[in-house]
GROMACS .gro file of C-alpha atoms in nm:
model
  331
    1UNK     CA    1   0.000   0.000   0.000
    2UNK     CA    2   0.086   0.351  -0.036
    3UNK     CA    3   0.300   0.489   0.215
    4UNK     CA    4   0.122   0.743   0.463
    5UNK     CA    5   0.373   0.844   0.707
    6UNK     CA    6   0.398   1.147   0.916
    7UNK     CA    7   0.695   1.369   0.744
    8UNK     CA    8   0.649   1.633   1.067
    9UNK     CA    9   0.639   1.593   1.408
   10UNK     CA   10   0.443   1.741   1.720
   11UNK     CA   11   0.572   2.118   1.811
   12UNK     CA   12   0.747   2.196   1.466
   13UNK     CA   13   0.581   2.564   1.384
   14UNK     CA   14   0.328   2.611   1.141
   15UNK     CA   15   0.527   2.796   0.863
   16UNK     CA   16   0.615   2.485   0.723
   17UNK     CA   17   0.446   2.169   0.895
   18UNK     CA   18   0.153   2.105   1.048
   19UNK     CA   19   0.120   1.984   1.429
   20UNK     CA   20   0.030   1.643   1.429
   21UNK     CA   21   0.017   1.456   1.728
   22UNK     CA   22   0.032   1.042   1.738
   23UNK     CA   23  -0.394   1.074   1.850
   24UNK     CA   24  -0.579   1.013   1.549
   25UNK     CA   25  -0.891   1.220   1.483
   26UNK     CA   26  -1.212   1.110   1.545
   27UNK     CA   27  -1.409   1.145   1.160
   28UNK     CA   28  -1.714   1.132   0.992
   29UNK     CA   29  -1.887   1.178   0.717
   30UNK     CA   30  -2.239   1.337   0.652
   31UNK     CA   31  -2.405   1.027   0.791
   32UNK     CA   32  -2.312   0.691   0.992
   33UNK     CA   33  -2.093   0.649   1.251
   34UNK     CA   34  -1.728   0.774   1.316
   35UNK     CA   35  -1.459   0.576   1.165
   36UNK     CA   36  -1.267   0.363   1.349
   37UNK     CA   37  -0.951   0.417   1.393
   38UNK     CA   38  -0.798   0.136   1.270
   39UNK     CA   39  -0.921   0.277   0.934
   40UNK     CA   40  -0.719   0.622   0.959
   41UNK     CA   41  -0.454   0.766   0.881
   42UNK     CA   42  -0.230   1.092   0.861
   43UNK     CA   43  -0.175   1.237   0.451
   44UNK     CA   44   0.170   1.244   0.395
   45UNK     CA   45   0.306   1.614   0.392
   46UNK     CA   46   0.547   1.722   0.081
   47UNK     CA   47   0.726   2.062   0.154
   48UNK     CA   48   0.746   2.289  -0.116
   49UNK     CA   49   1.124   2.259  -0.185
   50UNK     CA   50   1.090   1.872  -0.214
   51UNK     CA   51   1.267   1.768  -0.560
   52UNK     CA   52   1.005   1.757  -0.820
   53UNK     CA   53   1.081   1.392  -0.888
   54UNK     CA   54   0.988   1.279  -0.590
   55UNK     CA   55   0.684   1.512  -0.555
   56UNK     CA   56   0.567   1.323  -0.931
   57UNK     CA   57   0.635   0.965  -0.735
   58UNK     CA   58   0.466   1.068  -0.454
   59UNK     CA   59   0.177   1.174  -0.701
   60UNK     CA   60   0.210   0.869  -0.884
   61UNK     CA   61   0.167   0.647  -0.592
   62UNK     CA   62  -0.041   0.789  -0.363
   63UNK     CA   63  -0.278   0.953  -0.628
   64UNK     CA   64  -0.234   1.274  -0.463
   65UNK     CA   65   0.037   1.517  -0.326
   66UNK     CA   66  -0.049   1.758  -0.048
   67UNK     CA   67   0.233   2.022  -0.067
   68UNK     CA   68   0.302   2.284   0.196
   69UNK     CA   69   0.298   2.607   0.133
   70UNK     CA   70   0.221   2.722  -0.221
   71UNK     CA   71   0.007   3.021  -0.151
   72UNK     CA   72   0.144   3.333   0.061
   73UNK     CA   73  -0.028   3.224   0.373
   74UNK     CA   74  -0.167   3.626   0.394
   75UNK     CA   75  -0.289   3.595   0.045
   76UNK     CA   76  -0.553   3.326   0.142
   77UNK     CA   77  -0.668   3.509   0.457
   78UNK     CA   78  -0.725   3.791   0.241
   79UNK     CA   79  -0.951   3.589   0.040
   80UNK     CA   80  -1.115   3.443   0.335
   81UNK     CA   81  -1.188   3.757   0.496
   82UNK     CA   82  -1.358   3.869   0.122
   83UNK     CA   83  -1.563   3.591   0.078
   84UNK     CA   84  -1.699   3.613   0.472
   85UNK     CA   85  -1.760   3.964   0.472
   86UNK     CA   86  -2.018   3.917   0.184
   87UNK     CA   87  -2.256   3.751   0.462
   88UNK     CA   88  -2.157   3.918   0.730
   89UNK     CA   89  -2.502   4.100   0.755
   90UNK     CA   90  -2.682   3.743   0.722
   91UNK     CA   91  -2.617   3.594   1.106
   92UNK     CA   92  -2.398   3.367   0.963
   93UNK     CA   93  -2.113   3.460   1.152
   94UNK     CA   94  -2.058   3.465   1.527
   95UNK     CA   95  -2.093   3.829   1.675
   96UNK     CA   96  -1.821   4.009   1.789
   97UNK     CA   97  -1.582   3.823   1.538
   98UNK     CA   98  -1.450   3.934   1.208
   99UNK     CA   99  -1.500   3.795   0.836
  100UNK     CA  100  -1.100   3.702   0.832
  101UNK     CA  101  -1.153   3.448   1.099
  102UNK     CA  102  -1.485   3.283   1.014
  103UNK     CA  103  -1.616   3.181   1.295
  104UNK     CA  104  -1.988   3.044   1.298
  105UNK     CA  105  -2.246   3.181   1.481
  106UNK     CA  106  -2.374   2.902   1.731
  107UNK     CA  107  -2.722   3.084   1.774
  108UNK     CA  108  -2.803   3.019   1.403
  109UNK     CA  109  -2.940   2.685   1.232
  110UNK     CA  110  -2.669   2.564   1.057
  111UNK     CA  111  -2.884   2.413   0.788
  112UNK     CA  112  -3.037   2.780   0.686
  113UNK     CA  113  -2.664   2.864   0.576
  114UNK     CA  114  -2.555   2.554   0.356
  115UNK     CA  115  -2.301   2.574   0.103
  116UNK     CA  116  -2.257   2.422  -0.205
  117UNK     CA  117  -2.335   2.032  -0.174
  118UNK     CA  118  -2.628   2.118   0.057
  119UNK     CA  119  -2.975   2.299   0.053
  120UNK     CA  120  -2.892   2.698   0.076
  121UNK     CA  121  -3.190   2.896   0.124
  122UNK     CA  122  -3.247   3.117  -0.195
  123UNK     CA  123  -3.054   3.451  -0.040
  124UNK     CA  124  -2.758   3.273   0.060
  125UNK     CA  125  -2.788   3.105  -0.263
  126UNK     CA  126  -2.752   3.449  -0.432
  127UNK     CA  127  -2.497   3.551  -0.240
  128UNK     CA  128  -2.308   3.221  -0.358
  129UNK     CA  129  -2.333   3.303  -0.737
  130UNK     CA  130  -2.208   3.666  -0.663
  131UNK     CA  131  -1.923   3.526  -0.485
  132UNK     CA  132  -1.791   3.319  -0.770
  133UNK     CA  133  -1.866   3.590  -1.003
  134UNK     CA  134  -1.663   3.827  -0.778
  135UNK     CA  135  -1.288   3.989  -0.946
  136UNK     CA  136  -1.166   3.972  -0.627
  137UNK     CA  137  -1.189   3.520  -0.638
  138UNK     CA  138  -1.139   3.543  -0.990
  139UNK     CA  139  -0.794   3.737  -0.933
  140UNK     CA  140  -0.708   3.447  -0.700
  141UNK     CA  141  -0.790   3.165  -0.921
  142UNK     CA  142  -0.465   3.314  -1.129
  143UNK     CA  143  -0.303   3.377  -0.856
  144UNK     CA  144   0.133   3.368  -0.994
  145UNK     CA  145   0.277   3.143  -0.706
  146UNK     CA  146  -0.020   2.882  -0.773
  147UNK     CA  147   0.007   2.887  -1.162
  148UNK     CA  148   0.382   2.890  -1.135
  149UNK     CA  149   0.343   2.616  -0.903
  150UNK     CA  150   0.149   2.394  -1.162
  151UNK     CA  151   0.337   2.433  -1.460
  152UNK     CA  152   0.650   2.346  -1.297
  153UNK     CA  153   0.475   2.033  -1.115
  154UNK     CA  154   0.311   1.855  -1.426
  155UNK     CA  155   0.561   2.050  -1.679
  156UNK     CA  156   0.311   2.195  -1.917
  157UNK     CA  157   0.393   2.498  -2.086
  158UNK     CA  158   0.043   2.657  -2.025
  159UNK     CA  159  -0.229   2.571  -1.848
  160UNK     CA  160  -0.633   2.564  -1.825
  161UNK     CA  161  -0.810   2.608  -1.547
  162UNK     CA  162  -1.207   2.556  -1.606
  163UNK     CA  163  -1.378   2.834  -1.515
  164UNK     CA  164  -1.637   2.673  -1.307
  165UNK     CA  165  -1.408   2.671  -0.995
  166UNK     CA  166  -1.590   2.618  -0.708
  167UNK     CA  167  -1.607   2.753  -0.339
  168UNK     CA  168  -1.705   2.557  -0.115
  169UNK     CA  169  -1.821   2.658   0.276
  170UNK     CA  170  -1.932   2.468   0.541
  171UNK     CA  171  -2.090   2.534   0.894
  172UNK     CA  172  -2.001   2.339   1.193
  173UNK     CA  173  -2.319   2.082   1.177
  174UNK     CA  174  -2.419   2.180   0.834
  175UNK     CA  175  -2.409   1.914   0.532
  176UNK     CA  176  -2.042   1.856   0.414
  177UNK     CA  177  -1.895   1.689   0.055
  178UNK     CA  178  -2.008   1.346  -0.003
  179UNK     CA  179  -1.782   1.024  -0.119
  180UNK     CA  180  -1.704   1.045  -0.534
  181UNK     CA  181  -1.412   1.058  -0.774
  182UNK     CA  182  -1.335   1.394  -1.012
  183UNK     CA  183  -1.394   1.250  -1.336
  184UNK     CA  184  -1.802   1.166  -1.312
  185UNK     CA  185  -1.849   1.538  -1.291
  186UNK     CA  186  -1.643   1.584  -1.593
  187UNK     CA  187  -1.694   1.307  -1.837
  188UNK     CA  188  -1.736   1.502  -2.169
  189UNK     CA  189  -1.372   1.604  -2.151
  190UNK     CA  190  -1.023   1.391  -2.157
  191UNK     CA  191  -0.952   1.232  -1.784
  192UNK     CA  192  -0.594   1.397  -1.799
  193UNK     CA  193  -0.657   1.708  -1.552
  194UNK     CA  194  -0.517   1.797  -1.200
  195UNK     CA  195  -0.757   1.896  -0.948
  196UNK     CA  196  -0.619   2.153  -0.675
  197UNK     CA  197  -0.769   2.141  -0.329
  198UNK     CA  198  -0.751   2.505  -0.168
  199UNK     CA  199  -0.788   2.551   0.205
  200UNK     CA  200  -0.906   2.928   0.256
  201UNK     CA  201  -0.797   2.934   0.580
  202UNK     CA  202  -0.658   2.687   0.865
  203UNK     CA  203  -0.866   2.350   0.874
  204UNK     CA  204  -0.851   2.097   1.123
  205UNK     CA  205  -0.866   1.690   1.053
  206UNK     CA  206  -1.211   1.734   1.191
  207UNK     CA  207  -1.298   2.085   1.053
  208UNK     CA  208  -1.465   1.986   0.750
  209UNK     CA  209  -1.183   1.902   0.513
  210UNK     CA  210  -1.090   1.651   0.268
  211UNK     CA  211  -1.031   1.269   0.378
  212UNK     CA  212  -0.905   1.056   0.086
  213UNK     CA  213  -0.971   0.669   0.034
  214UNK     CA  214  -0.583   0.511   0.027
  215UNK     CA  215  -0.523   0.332  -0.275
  216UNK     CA  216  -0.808   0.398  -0.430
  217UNK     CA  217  -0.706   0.514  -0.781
  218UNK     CA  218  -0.815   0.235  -0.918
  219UNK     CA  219  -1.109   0.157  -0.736
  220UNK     CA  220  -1.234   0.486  -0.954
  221UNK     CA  221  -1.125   0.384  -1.249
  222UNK     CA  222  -1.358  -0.008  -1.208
  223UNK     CA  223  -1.682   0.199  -1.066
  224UNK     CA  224  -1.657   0.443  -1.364
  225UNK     CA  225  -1.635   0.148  -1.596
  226UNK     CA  226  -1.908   0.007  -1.435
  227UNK     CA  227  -2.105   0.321  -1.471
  228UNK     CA  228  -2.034   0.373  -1.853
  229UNK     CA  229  -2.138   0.011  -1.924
  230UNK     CA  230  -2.457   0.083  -1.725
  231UNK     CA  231  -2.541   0.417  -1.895
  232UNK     CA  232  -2.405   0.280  -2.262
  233UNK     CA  233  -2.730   0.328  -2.393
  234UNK     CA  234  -2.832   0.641  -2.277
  235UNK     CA  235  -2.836   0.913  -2.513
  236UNK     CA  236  -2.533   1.112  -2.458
  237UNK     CA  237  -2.637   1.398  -2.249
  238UNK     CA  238  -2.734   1.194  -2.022
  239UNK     CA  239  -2.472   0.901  -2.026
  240UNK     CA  240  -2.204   1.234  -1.950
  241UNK     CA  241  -2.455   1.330  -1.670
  242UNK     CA  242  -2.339   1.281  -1.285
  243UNK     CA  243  -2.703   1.275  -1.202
  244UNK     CA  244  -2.837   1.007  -1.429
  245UNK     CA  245  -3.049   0.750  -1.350
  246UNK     CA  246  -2.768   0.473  -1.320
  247UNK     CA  247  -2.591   0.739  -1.037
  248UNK     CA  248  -2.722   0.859  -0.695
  249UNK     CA  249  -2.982   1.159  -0.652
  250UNK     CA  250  -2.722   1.384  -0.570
  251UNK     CA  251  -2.433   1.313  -0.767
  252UNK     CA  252  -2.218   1.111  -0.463
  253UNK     CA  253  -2.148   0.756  -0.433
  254UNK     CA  254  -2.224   0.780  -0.092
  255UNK     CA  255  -2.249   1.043   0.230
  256UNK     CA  256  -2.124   0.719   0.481
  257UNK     CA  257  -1.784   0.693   0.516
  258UNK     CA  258  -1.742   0.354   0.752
  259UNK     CA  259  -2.047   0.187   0.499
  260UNK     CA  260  -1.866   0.290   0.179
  261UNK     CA  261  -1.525   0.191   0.310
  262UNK     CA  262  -1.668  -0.176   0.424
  263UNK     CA  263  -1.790  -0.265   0.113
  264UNK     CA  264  -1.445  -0.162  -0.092
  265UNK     CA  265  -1.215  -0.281   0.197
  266UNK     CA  266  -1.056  -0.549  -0.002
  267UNK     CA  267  -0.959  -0.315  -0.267
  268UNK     CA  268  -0.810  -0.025  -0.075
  269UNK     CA  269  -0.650   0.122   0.271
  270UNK     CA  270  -0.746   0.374   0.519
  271UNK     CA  271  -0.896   0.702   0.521
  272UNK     CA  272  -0.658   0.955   0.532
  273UNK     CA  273  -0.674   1.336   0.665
  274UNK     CA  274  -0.432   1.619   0.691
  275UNK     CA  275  -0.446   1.901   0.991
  276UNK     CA  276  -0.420   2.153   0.653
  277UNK     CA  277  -0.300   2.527   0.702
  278UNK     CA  278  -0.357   2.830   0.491
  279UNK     CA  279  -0.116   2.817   0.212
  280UNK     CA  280  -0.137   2.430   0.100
  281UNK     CA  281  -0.256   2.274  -0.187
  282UNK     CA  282  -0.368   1.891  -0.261
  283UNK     CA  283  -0.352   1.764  -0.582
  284UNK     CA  284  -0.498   1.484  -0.658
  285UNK     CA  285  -0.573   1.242  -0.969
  286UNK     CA  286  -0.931   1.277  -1.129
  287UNK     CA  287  -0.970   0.874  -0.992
  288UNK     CA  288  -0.884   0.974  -0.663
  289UNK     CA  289  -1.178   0.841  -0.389
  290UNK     CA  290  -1.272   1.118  -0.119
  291UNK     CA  291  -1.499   1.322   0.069
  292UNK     CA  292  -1.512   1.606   0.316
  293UNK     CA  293  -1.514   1.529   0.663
  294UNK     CA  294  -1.791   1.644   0.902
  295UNK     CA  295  -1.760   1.999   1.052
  296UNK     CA  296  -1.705   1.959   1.415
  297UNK     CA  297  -1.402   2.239   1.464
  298UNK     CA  298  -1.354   2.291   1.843
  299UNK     CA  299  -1.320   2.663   1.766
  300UNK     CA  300  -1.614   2.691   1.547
  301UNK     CA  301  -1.457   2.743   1.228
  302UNK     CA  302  -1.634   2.714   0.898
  303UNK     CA  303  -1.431   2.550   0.655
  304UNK     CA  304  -1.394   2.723   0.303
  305UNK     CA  305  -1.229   2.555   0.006
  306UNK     CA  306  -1.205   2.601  -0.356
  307UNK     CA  307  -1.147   2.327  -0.597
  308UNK     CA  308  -1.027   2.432  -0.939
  309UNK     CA  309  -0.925   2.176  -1.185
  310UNK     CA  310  -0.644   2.239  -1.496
  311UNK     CA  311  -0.590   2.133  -1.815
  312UNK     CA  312  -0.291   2.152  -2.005
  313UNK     CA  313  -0.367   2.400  -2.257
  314UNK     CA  314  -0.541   2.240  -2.595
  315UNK     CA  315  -0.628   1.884  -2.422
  316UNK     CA  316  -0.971   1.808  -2.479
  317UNK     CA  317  -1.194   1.905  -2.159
  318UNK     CA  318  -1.505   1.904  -2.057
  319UNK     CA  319  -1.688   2.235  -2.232
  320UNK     CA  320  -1.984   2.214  -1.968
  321UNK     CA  321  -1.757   2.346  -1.690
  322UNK     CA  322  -1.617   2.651  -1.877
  323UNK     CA  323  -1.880   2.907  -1.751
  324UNK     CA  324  -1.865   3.022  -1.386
  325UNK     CA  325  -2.023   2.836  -1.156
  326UNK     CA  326  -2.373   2.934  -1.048
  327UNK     CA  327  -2.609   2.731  -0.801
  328UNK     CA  328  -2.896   2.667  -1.022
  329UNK     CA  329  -2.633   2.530  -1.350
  330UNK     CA  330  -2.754   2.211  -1.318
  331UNK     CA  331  -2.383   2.052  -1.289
   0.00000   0.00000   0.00000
């Protein structure tokens, strides 16, 4: 199996590591019970100056590569603070606190201020679709130290990113990310791209993040298979479609972690989760099995991501995903 050691140890400082301890989190996912811990695991760490030959094995073998510090670590507050002051007159944030920190309210219904994956009510819903649209996230999505970052990693000469990058918050209770691979949501394009995984702030193991399936590359690559030869006959709008009739309601595989993980345990490892800081980056393979982890930060914290995914410039991708994303697009 791939390797998932801890490359930094309790106490190092977090401008370059992150402070793991030897305690495991406990995780979840939207529904079931907590994992047990015999079925975690830390990520594996990859500092930024790490030879890029072993960040392309690590890649390679592990079907992602979570590197440290890509992003000036100021540069994503900024954006965090942006994106939270636009509801900052809703109640979603905790009084007496500011936009740049994020902190939930824990007088308000989680539920009422779902992100993307979940049930917004229409005004936050708005509010969503002006955030993507605003210059201010669309400026970071080109943002030199990430872009520089890519071509030098996969060695393109230009890239693409799709324009239907996504941000994605999430309130302490609320409805997090269920269990699914990249490439269902993008099927009318090539399945060469590199998702990046952007932590807009500090997120802890159990704060709502990412936890990826361990060797599960090519447990992707046999359920999409099994999908295609499903939907074969479909007409083609809907074979490409991650909400046909042959996939579930929603577009995930699953919202149950320990279920999902007992019926594929022969096939692949643990479920692994990083204690990510403001700054990283994941990358990860468009087979790559994983989900966000339930919200249950001990400072109240909401989580905000963005996932962008890149092309190398000319490759085939999927045309659906190059307007900007809006909640109502149907994707």
């Amino acid at each position: 199996m791939a390797s998932a050691d801890i490359l930094s140890a309790p106490g190092l400082p977090s401008t370059g590591f992150n402070n793991f301890s030897n305690h495991l989190p406990s995780l979840r996912s939207n529904q079931g019970a907590y994992v047990d811990p015999s079925s975690t695991g830390w990520m594996r760490a990859t500092p930024y100056n790490t030879p890029l030959e072993e960040m392309r094995k690590r890649f390679k073998e592990d079907g992602y590569v979570w590197v440290k510090n890509v992003i000036p670590r100021e540069d994503v507050y900024d954006m965090r603070e942006h994106y939270f002051s636009q509801f900052a007159h809703t109640g979603m944030l905790a009084p007496h606190t500011s936009p740049r920190e994020g902190i939930f309210n824990p007088s308000s219904n989680p539920t009422a201020y779902e992100g993307i994956g979940g049930v917004p009510k229409e005004s936050t819903a708005n509010l969503l679709d002006t955030a993507h649209a605003s210059p201010t996230y669309r400026t970071f999505l080109d943002h030199p130290s990430l872009r520089a970052f890519i071509r030098h990693f996969t060695g393109w000469h230009q890239e693409r990113i799709l324009d239907r990058a996504m941000l994605r918050h999430n309130c302490p209770g609320s409805q997090s990310t269920g269990i699914h691979y990249d490439q269902y949501f993008l099927r009318d394009g090539e399945d060469e791209f590199l998702t990046a995984w952007v932590p807009i702030g500090d997120c802890a193991p159990a704060g709502g993040g990412l936890m990826y399936l361990e060797d599960s590359t090519s447990l992707g690559q046999d359920l999409e298979r099994e999908f295609l030869a499903k939907a074969k006959d479909l007409p083609k709008e809907e074979r490409i479609d991650a909400f046909n009739k042959f996939m579930a309601k929603d577009g995930f595989m699953s919202h149950d972690a320990v279920e999902f993980w007992e019926e594929h345990r022969e096939k692949v490892g643990r479920w692994l989760v990083g204690d990510y800081e403001a700054g990283d980056v994941v990358f990860h393979n468009p087979w790559m099995v994983h989900a966000a982890t339930k919200n249950e930060d001990e400072k109240g914290r909401i989580r905000l991501a963005s996932d962008l995914r890149f092309y190398k410039e000319g490759a085939d991708w999927d045309k659906r995903w190059t307007k900007i994303w809006t909640h109502d697009d149907g994707l």
